[in-house]
Amino acid sequence: APTLSGANITTATIPAASVVGTALTLGGNQTITGIQTFTQMIIGSFTTDPGTNSNLYYGYLAGSSLSSGTQNTLWGYKAGQALTSGSRNSFYGYEAGMSCQTGNDNTVMGSGAFTLGTGSRNSIAGKGAAPSLVSGDDNTWMGVNAGVGSTSVSRSSCFGKDSTCANFSHSTAIGIGATATAANQMMFGRSTES
């Protein structure tokens, strides 16, 4: 197995891997040991090196469209796949944030979460959370399928499985199946509960 050593490695080629400056690209079975510092690290098939700064990719097609974004962490199959110029995004999970092209400062955790989303400053957590959100900024949604049915909404909060603010901005829905029915509203639990 090839070995790299020394403090000032500027270019090296390893079968199925390459190091250029402080960027590392891995595509095969590789092991990195010891203390290593890179400004960019790419791991996974069909994950490209756009020459940007401080990005971390891991997974098939993760970040594969990125051309000028910086400081993104894209972890999972197709995570952030459509991202072109967005920055400071963290997408973790299978297809997490896969359609977001130019959004900034999003944090998305969960398989299939925020798959259609294009907004900025959203915090989304849960399997399938924000499944239909196409546009919207400053949302906080947590729970399995949280935000279900919401396609265009901003500054809303949904907490709980299947909770939603529909398309009503400035609303909050808390509890399993809780649904906001107007803008500037707080809904606790389902409408059938007392």
Coordinates of N, CA and C in Angstrom, one line a residue:
A1 N 0.8 -1.2 0.0 CA 0.0 0.0 0.0 C 0.9 1.2 0.0
P2 N 0.5 2.3 -0.8 CA 1.3 3.5 -0.8 C 1.3 4.2 0.5
T3 N 2.4 4.9 0.8 CA 2.6 5.6 2.1 C 3.0 7.0 1.8
L4 N 2.4 8.0 2.4 CA 2.8 9.4 2.2 C 3.3 9.9 3.6
S5 N 4.4 10.6 3.6 CA 4.9 11.1 4.8 C 5.5 12.5 4.5
G6 N 5.8 13.2 5.6 CA 6.4 14.5 5.4 C 5.4 15.6 5.7
A7 N 5.9 16.8 6.0 CA 5.0 17.9 6.4 C 4.5 18.7 5.2
N8 N 5.2 18.6 4.1 CA 4.9 19.5 3.0 C 4.6 18.8 1.7
I9 N 3.6 17.9 1.7 CA 3.2 17.2 0.5 C 2.3 18.1 -0.3
T10 N 2.7 18.4 -1.5 CA 1.9 19.3 -2.3 C 1.1 18.6 -3.3
T11 N 1.6 17.5 -3.9 CA 0.9 16.7 -4.9 C 1.3 15.3 -4.7
A12 N 0.3 14.3 -4.7 CA 0.6 12.9 -4.7 C -0.5 12.2 -5.4
T13 N -0.2 11.1 -6.0 CA -1.3 10.3 -6.6 C -1.2 8.9 -6.1
I14 N -2.3 8.3 -5.6 CA -2.4 7.0 -5.0 C -3.4 6.3 -5.9
P15 N -3.3 5.0 -6.2 CA -4.4 4.4 -6.9 C -5.7 4.6 -6.2
A16 N -6.7 5.1 -7.0 CA -8.1 5.4 -6.5 C -8.1 6.6 -5.6
A17 N -7.0 7.4 -5.5 CA -7.0 8.6 -4.6 C -6.1 9.6 -5.1
S18 N -6.3 10.8 -4.8 CA -5.3 11.9 -5.1 C -5.3 13.0 -4.1
V19 N -4.1 13.5 -3.9 CA -4.0 14.6 -3.0 C -3.3 15.8 -3.8
V20 N -4.0 16.9 -3.8 CA -3.5 18.1 -4.5 C -3.5 19.2 -3.5
G21 N -2.4 19.8 -3.1 CA -2.3 20.8 -2.1 C -2.9 20.3 -0.8
T22 N -3.9 20.9 -0.3 CA -4.5 20.4 0.9 C -5.9 19.8 0.7
A23 N -6.2 19.4 -0.6 CA -7.5 18.7 -0.9 C -7.2 17.2 -1.1
L24 N -8.1 16.4 -0.6 CA -7.9 14.9 -0.7 C -9.2 14.4 -1.4
T25 N -9.0 13.5 -2.4 CA -10.1 12.8 -3.0 C -9.8 11.4 -2.9
L26 N -10.8 10.6 -2.3 CA -10.7 9.2 -2.2 C -11.8 8.5 -3.0
G27 N -11.5 7.5 -3.7 CA -12.5 6.8 -4.5 C -12.5 5.3 -4.4
G28 N -11.6 4.7 -3.6 CA -11.4 3.3 -3.4 C -11.3 2.9 -2.0
N29 N -10.7 1.8 -1.7 CA -10.5 1.4 -0.3 C -9.2 2.0 0.2
Q30 N -9.4 3.1 0.9 CA -8.2 3.9 1.4 C -8.3 4.0 2.9
T31 N -7.2 4.1 3.6 CA -7.1 4.3 5.0 C -6.2 5.5 5.3
I32 N -6.7 6.4 6.1 CA -5.9 7.6 6.6 C -5.7 7.4 8.1
T33 N -4.5 7.5 8.5 CA -4.2 7.4 9.9 C -3.4 8.6 10.4
G34 N -3.4 8.8 11.7 CA -2.6 9.9 12.2 C -3.4 11.2 12.1
I35 N -2.7 12.3 12.4 CA -3.4 13.6 12.3 C -3.2 14.1 10.9
Q36 N -4.3 14.4 10.2 CA -4.3 14.9 8.9 C -5.1 16.2 8.8
T37 N -4.7 17.2 8.1 CA -5.5 18.4 7.9 C -5.7 18.6 6.4
F38 N -6.9 18.8 6.0 CA -7.3 19.1 4.6 C -8.3 20.3 4.6
T39 N -8.2 21.1 3.6 CA -9.2 22.2 3.5 C -10.5 21.6 2.8
Q40 N -10.3 20.5 2.1 CA -11.5 19.9 1.4 C -11.2 18.4 1.4
M41 N -12.3 17.7 1.6 CA -12.2 16.2 1.6 C -13.4 15.6 0.9
I42 N -13.2 14.8 -0.1 CA -14.2 14.2 -0.9 C -14.1 12.7 -0.9
I43 N -15.1 12.0 -0.5 CA -15.1 10.6 -0.4 C -16.4 10.1 -1.1
G44 N -16.3 9.2 -2.1 CA -17.4 8.6 -2.7 C -17.4 8.7 -4.2
S45 N -18.0 7.7 -4.8 CA -18.1 7.7 -6.3 C -18.9 8.8 -6.9
F46 N -18.5 9.3 -8.0 CA -19.2 10.4 -8.7 C -19.4 11.7 -7.9
T47 N -18.5 11.9 -6.9 CA -18.5 13.1 -6.2 C -17.3 13.9 -6.7
T48 N -17.6 15.1 -7.2 CA -16.6 15.8 -7.9 C -15.8 16.8 -7.0
D49 N -14.7 17.3 -7.5 CA -13.9 18.3 -6.9 C -14.1 19.6 -7.6
P50 N -15.0 20.5 -7.1 CA -15.2 21.8 -7.8 C -14.2 22.8 -7.5
G51 N -13.2 22.5 -6.7 CA -12.1 23.5 -6.4 C -12.6 24.6 -5.4
T52 N -13.6 24.3 -4.6 CA -14.0 25.2 -3.7 C -13.3 25.0 -2.3
N53 N -13.6 25.8 -1.4 CA -12.9 25.7 -0.1 C -13.8 25.1 1.0
S54 N -13.1 24.4 1.9 CA -13.7 23.9 3.1 C -15.0 23.2 3.0
N55 N -15.1 22.3 2.0 CA -16.2 21.4 1.8 C -15.9 20.0 2.2
L56 N -16.9 19.3 2.7 CA -16.7 17.9 3.0 C -17.8 17.1 2.4
Y57 N -17.5 16.1 1.5 CA -18.5 15.3 0.9 C -18.3 13.9 1.2
Y58 N -19.4 13.1 1.4 CA -19.3 11.7 1.6 C -20.5 11.1 1.1
G59 N -20.4 10.3 0.1 CA -21.6 9.6 -0.5 C -21.7 9.7 -2.0
Y60 N -22.3 8.7 -2.6 CA -22.6 8.7 -4.0 C -23.3 10.0 -4.4
L61 N -22.8 10.8 -5.4 CA -23.4 12.0 -5.9 C -23.6 13.1 -4.9
A62 N -23.0 13.0 -3.7 CA -23.1 14.1 -2.7 C -22.4 15.3 -3.2
G63 N -23.1 16.4 -3.3 CA -22.4 17.7 -3.7 C -21.9 17.6 -5.1
S64 N -22.4 16.8 -6.0 CA -21.9 16.6 -7.3 C -22.1 17.8 -8.3
S65 N -23.0 18.7 -7.9 CA -23.2 19.9 -8.8 C -22.5 21.2 -8.2
L66 N -21.9 21.1 -7.1 CA -21.3 22.2 -6.4 C -20.2 22.9 -7.3
S67 N -20.4 24.2 -7.5 CA -19.4 24.9 -8.3 C -18.7 26.0 -7.6
S68 N -19.3 26.6 -6.7 CA -18.7 27.7 -6.0 C -19.0 27.9 -4.5
G69 N -19.8 27.0 -4.0 CA -20.1 27.1 -2.5 C -19.0 26.7 -1.6
T70 N -19.0 27.2 -0.4 CA -18.0 27.0 0.6 C -18.6 26.5 1.9
Q71 N -17.8 25.8 2.7 CA -18.1 25.4 4.0 C -19.3 24.5 4.1
N72 N -19.5 23.6 3.2 CA -20.6 22.7 3.2 C -20.2 21.4 3.7
T73 N -21.1 20.7 4.5 CA -20.9 19.3 4.9 C -22.0 18.5 4.3
L74 N -21.7 17.6 3.4 CA -22.8 16.8 2.7 C -22.4 15.4 2.9
W75 N -23.3 14.7 3.6 CA -23.0 13.4 4.1 C -24.1 12.4 3.8
G76 N -24.0 11.6 2.8 CA -25.0 10.6 2.5 C -25.3 10.5 1.0
Y77 N -25.9 9.5 0.5 CA -26.3 9.3 -0.9 C -27.1 10.5 -1.4
K78 N -26.6 11.1 -2.4 CA -27.2 12.3 -3.0 C -27.4 13.5 -2.1
A79 N -26.8 13.5 -0.9 CA -26.9 14.7 0.0 C -26.4 15.9 -0.7
G80 N -27.3 16.9 -0.8 CA -26.9 18.2 -1.5 C -26.5 18.0 -2.9
Q81 N -27.1 17.1 -3.6 CA -26.7 16.8 -5.0 C -26.8 18.0 -5.9
A82 N -27.9 18.8 -5.8 CA -28.1 19.9 -6.7 C -27.4 21.2 -6.3
L83 N -26.8 21.2 -5.1 CA -26.2 22.4 -4.6 C -25.1 22.9 -5.5
T84 N -25.3 24.2 -6.0 CA -24.3 24.8 -6.9 C -23.5 25.8 -6.2
S85 N -24.1 26.8 -5.6 CA -23.4 27.9 -5.0 C -23.7 28.1 -3.5
G86 N -24.5 27.3 -2.9 CA -24.9 27.5 -1.5 C -23.7 27.3 -0.6
S87 N -23.7 27.9 0.5 CA -22.6 27.8 1.5 C -23.1 27.6 2.9
R88 N -22.3 27.0 3.7 CA -22.5 26.8 5.1 C -23.7 25.9 5.4
N89 N -24.0 24.9 4.5 CA -25.1 24.0 4.6 C -24.5 22.7 5.3
S90 N -25.3 22.0 6.1 CA -25.0 20.7 6.6 C -26.2 19.8 6.3
F91 N -26.0 18.9 5.4 CA -27.0 17.9 5.0 C -26.5 16.5 5.3
Y92 N -27.2 15.8 6.2 CA -26.9 14.5 6.7 C -28.0 13.5 6.4
G93 N -27.8 12.5 5.6 CA -28.8 11.5 5.4 C -29.0 11.2 3.9
Y94 N -29.6 10.1 3.6 CA -30.0 9.7 2.3 C -30.9 10.8 1.6
E95 N -30.4 11.3 0.5 CA -31.0 12.4 -0.2 C -31.4 13.6 0.6
A96 N -30.8 13.9 1.7 CA -31.0 15.1 2.5 C -30.6 16.3 1.7
G97 N -31.6 17.3 1.6 CA -31.3 18.5 0.8 C -30.9 18.3 -0.6
M98 N -31.3 17.3 -1.2 CA -30.8 16.9 -2.6 C -31.2 17.9 -3.7
S99 N -32.2 18.7 -3.5 CA -32.7 19.7 -4.6 C -32.3 21.1 -4.3
C100 N -31.7 21.3 -3.1 CA -31.3 22.7 -2.7 C -30.1 23.1 -3.6
Q101 N -30.3 24.2 -4.4 CA -29.3 24.7 -5.3 C -28.4 25.8 -4.7
T102 N -29.1 26.8 -4.2 CA -28.4 28.0 -3.8 C -28.6 28.4 -2.4
G103 N -29.3 27.6 -1.6 CA -29.6 27.9 -0.2 C -28.4 28.0 0.6
N104 N -28.4 28.8 1.7 CA -27.3 29.0 2.6 C -27.8 28.7 4.0
D105 N -26.8 28.3 4.9 CA -27.1 28.1 6.3 C -28.2 27.2 6.7
N106 N -28.4 26.1 5.9 CA -29.4 25.1 6.3 C -28.8 24.0 7.0
T107 N -29.5 23.4 8.0 CA -29.1 22.3 8.7 C -30.2 21.2 8.6
V108 N -29.8 20.1 7.9 CA -30.8 19.1 7.6 C -30.3 17.7 8.0
M109 N -31.1 17.0 8.9 CA -30.7 15.7 9.3 C -31.8 14.7 9.2
G110 N -31.6 13.7 8.4 CA -32.7 12.7 8.3 C -32.8 12.1 6.8
S111 N -33.0 10.9 6.7 CA -33.2 10.3 5.4 C -34.4 10.9 4.7
G112 N -34.2 11.3 3.5 CA -35.3 11.9 2.7 C -35.8 13.3 3.3
A113 N -35.1 13.9 4.1 CA -35.5 15.2 4.6 C -35.1 16.4 3.7
F114 N -36.0 17.3 3.5 CA -35.8 18.6 2.7 C -35.3 18.2 1.3
T115 N -36.0 17.2 0.7 CA -35.5 16.7 -0.6 C -35.9 17.7 -1.7
L116 N -36.9 18.5 -1.6 CA -37.3 19.4 -2.6 C -36.9 20.9 -2.3
G117 N -36.5 21.1 -1.1 CA -36.2 22.5 -0.6 C -35.2 23.3 -1.3
T118 N -35.4 24.6 -1.3 CA -34.5 25.5 -1.9 C -34.2 26.8 -1.1
G119 N -34.7 26.8 0.1 CA -34.6 28.0 1.0 C -33.3 28.1 1.7
S120 N -33.2 29.1 2.7 CA -32.1 29.3 3.5 C -32.4 29.4 5.0
R121 N -31.5 29.1 5.8 CA -31.6 29.2 7.2 C -32.7 28.3 7.8
N122 N -32.9 27.2 7.2 CA -33.9 26.2 7.8 C -33.2 25.2 8.6
S123 N -33.8 24.7 9.7 CA -33.3 23.7 10.6 C -34.4 22.6 10.5
I124 N -34.0 21.5 9.9 CA -34.9 20.4 9.6 C -34.3 19.1 10.1
A125 N -35.1 18.3 11.0 CA -34.6 17.1 11.5 C -35.7 16.1 11.6
G126 N -35.4 14.9 11.1 CA -36.4 13.8 11.1 C -36.5 13.1 9.8
K127 N -36.8 11.8 9.8 CA -36.9 11.1 8.6 C -38.1 11.7 7.8
G128 N -37.8 12.1 6.6 CA -38.9 12.6 5.7 C -39.4 14.0 6.1
A129 N -38.7 14.7 7.0 CA -39.1 16.0 7.4 C -39.1 17.0 6.2
A130 N -40.0 17.9 6.2 CA -40.1 18.9 5.1 C -40.2 18.2 3.7
P131 N -41.0 17.2 3.6 CA -41.1 16.4 2.4 C -41.5 17.1 1.1
S132 N -42.3 18.1 1.3 CA -42.9 18.9 0.1 C -42.4 20.3 0.0
L133 N -41.6 20.8 1.0 CA -41.2 22.2 1.0 C -40.4 22.5 -0.2
V134 N -40.9 23.4 -1.1 CA -40.2 23.8 -2.3 C -39.4 25.1 -2.0
S135 N -40.1 26.0 -1.4 CA -39.4 27.3 -1.0 C -39.8 27.8 0.4
G136 N -38.9 28.3 1.0 CA -39.2 28.8 2.4 C -37.9 29.0 3.1
D137 N -37.9 30.0 4.0 CA -36.7 30.4 4.8 C -37.1 30.4 6.3
D138 N -36.1 30.2 7.1 CA -36.2 30.4 8.6 C -37.2 29.5 9.2
N139 N -37.3 28.3 8.7 CA -38.2 27.3 9.4 C -37.5 26.4 10.3
T140 N -38.2 25.9 11.3 CA -37.6 24.9 12.3 C -38.6 23.8 12.4
W141 N -38.3 22.6 11.8 CA -39.2 21.5 11.8 C -38.5 20.3 12.3
M142 N -39.1 19.6 13.3 CA -38.5 18.4 13.9 C -39.5 17.3 14.0
G143 N -39.2 16.1 13.6 CA -40.0 14.9 13.7 C -40.2 14.2 12.4
V144 N -40.6 13.0 12.5 CA -40.9 12.2 11.3 C -42.0 12.9 10.4
N145 N -41.7 13.2 9.2 CA -42.6 13.9 8.3 C -43.1 15.3 8.8
A146 N -42.3 15.9 9.7 CA -42.7 17.2 10.2 C -42.8 18.2 9.0
G147 N -43.8 19.0 9.0 CA -44.0 19.9 7.9 C -44.6 19.3 6.7
V148 N -45.2 18.1 6.8 CA -45.9 17.4 5.7 C -47.0 18.3 5.1
G149 N -47.0 18.4 3.8 CA -48.0 19.2 3.1 C -47.7 20.7 2.9
S150 N -46.6 21.1 3.6 CA -46.2 22.5 3.4 C -45.3 22.7 2.2
T151 N -45.6 23.5 1.2 CA -44.9 23.7 0.0 C -44.1 25.0 -0.1
S152 N -44.7 26.1 0.5 CA -44.1 27.4 0.5 C -44.5 28.1 1.7
V153 N -43.6 28.1 2.7 CA -43.8 28.8 4.0 C -42.5 29.2 4.6
S154 N -42.6 30.3 5.3 CA -41.4 30.8 6.0 C -41.7 31.2 7.5
R155 N -40.6 31.1 8.3 CA -40.7 31.4 9.7 C -41.8 30.7 10.4
S156 N -41.8 29.4 10.2 CA -42.7 28.5 10.9 C -42.0 27.5 11.7
S157 N -42.7 26.9 12.7 CA -42.1 25.8 13.6 C -43.0 24.7 13.7
C158 N -42.6 23.5 13.4 CA -43.4 22.3 13.5 C -42.6 21.2 14.3
F159 N -43.2 20.7 15.4 CA -42.5 19.8 16.2 C -43.5 18.6 16.4
G160 N -43.1 17.4 16.0 CA -43.8 16.2 16.2 C -44.1 15.5 14.8
K161 N -44.3 14.2 14.9 CA -44.6 13.4 13.7 C -45.9 14.0 13.0
D162 N -45.7 14.2 11.7 CA -46.8 14.7 10.8 C -47.4 16.0 11.2
S163 N -46.6 16.8 12.0 CA -47.1 18.2 12.3 C -46.9 19.1 11.1
T164 N -47.7 20.1 10.9 CA -47.6 20.9 9.7 C -48.1 22.3 10.0
C165 N -47.5 23.3 9.3 CA -48.0 24.7 9.3 C -48.7 24.9 8.0
A166 N -48.9 23.9 7.2 CA -49.5 24.0 5.8 C -48.7 25.1 5.1
N167 N -49.3 26.1 4.6 CA -48.6 27.2 3.9 C -48.8 28.5 4.7
F168 N -48.9 28.4 6.0 CA -49.1 29.6 6.8 C -47.8 30.0 7.5
S169 N -47.3 31.1 7.1 CA -46.0 31.6 7.7 C -46.3 32.1 9.1
H170 N -45.2 32.2 9.9 CA -45.3 32.7 11.3 C -46.2 31.9 12.1
S171 N -46.3 30.6 11.9 CA -47.2 29.7 12.6 C -46.3 28.6 13.3
T172 N -46.9 28.0 14.4 CA -46.3 26.9 15.1 C -47.3 25.8 15.3
A173 N -46.8 24.6 15.1 CA -47.6 23.4 15.3 C -46.8 22.4 16.2
I174 N -47.4 22.1 17.3 CA -46.6 21.2 18.3 C -47.5 20.0 18.6
G175 N -46.9 18.8 18.4 CA -47.6 17.5 18.7 C -47.8 16.7 17.5
I176 N -48.0 15.4 17.7 CA -48.3 14.5 16.6 C -49.5 14.9 15.9
G177 N -49.4 15.2 14.6 CA -50.5 15.5 13.7 C -51.0 16.9 13.9
A178 N -50.3 17.7 14.7 CA -50.8 19.1 14.9 C -50.7 19.9 13.6
T179 N -51.8 20.7 13.3 CA -51.9 21.4 12.1 C -52.3 22.9 12.3
A180 N -51.4 23.8 11.9 CA -51.8 25.2 11.9 C -52.8 25.5 10.8
T181 N -53.8 26.3 11.1 CA -54.9 26.5 10.1 C -54.9 28.0 9.7
A182 N -54.0 28.8 10.2 CA -53.9 30.2 9.8 C -52.5 30.7 10.1
A183 N -52.2 31.9 9.4 CA -50.9 32.5 9.7 C -50.9 33.1 11.1
N184 N -49.8 33.2 11.7 CA -49.6 33.8 13.1 C -50.4 33.0 14.1
Q185 N -50.4 31.7 14.0 CA -51.2 30.9 14.9 C -50.3 29.8 15.6
M186 N -50.7 29.5 16.8 CA -50.0 28.4 17.5 C -51.0 27.3 17.7
M187 N -50.7 26.0 17.3 CA -51.6 24.9 17.5 C -50.9 23.8 18.3
F188 N -51.5 23.4 19.4 CA -51.0 22.3 20.2 C -51.9 21.1 20.1
G189 N -51.3 20.0 19.5 CA -52.1 18.8 19.4 C -53.0 18.9 18.2
R190 N -53.7 17.8 18.0 CA -54.7 17.7 16.9 C -56.0 18.4 17.2
S191 N -56.7 18.8 16.2 CA -58.0 19.5 16.5 C -59.0 18.7 17.1
T192 N -58.8 17.3 17.1 CA -59.8 16.4 17.8 C -59.5 16.2 19.2
E193 N -58.4 16.7 19.7 CA -58.0 16.6 21.1 C -58.5 17.7 21.9
S194 N -58.8 17.4 23.2 CA -59.3 18.5 24.0 C -58.4 18.8 25.2

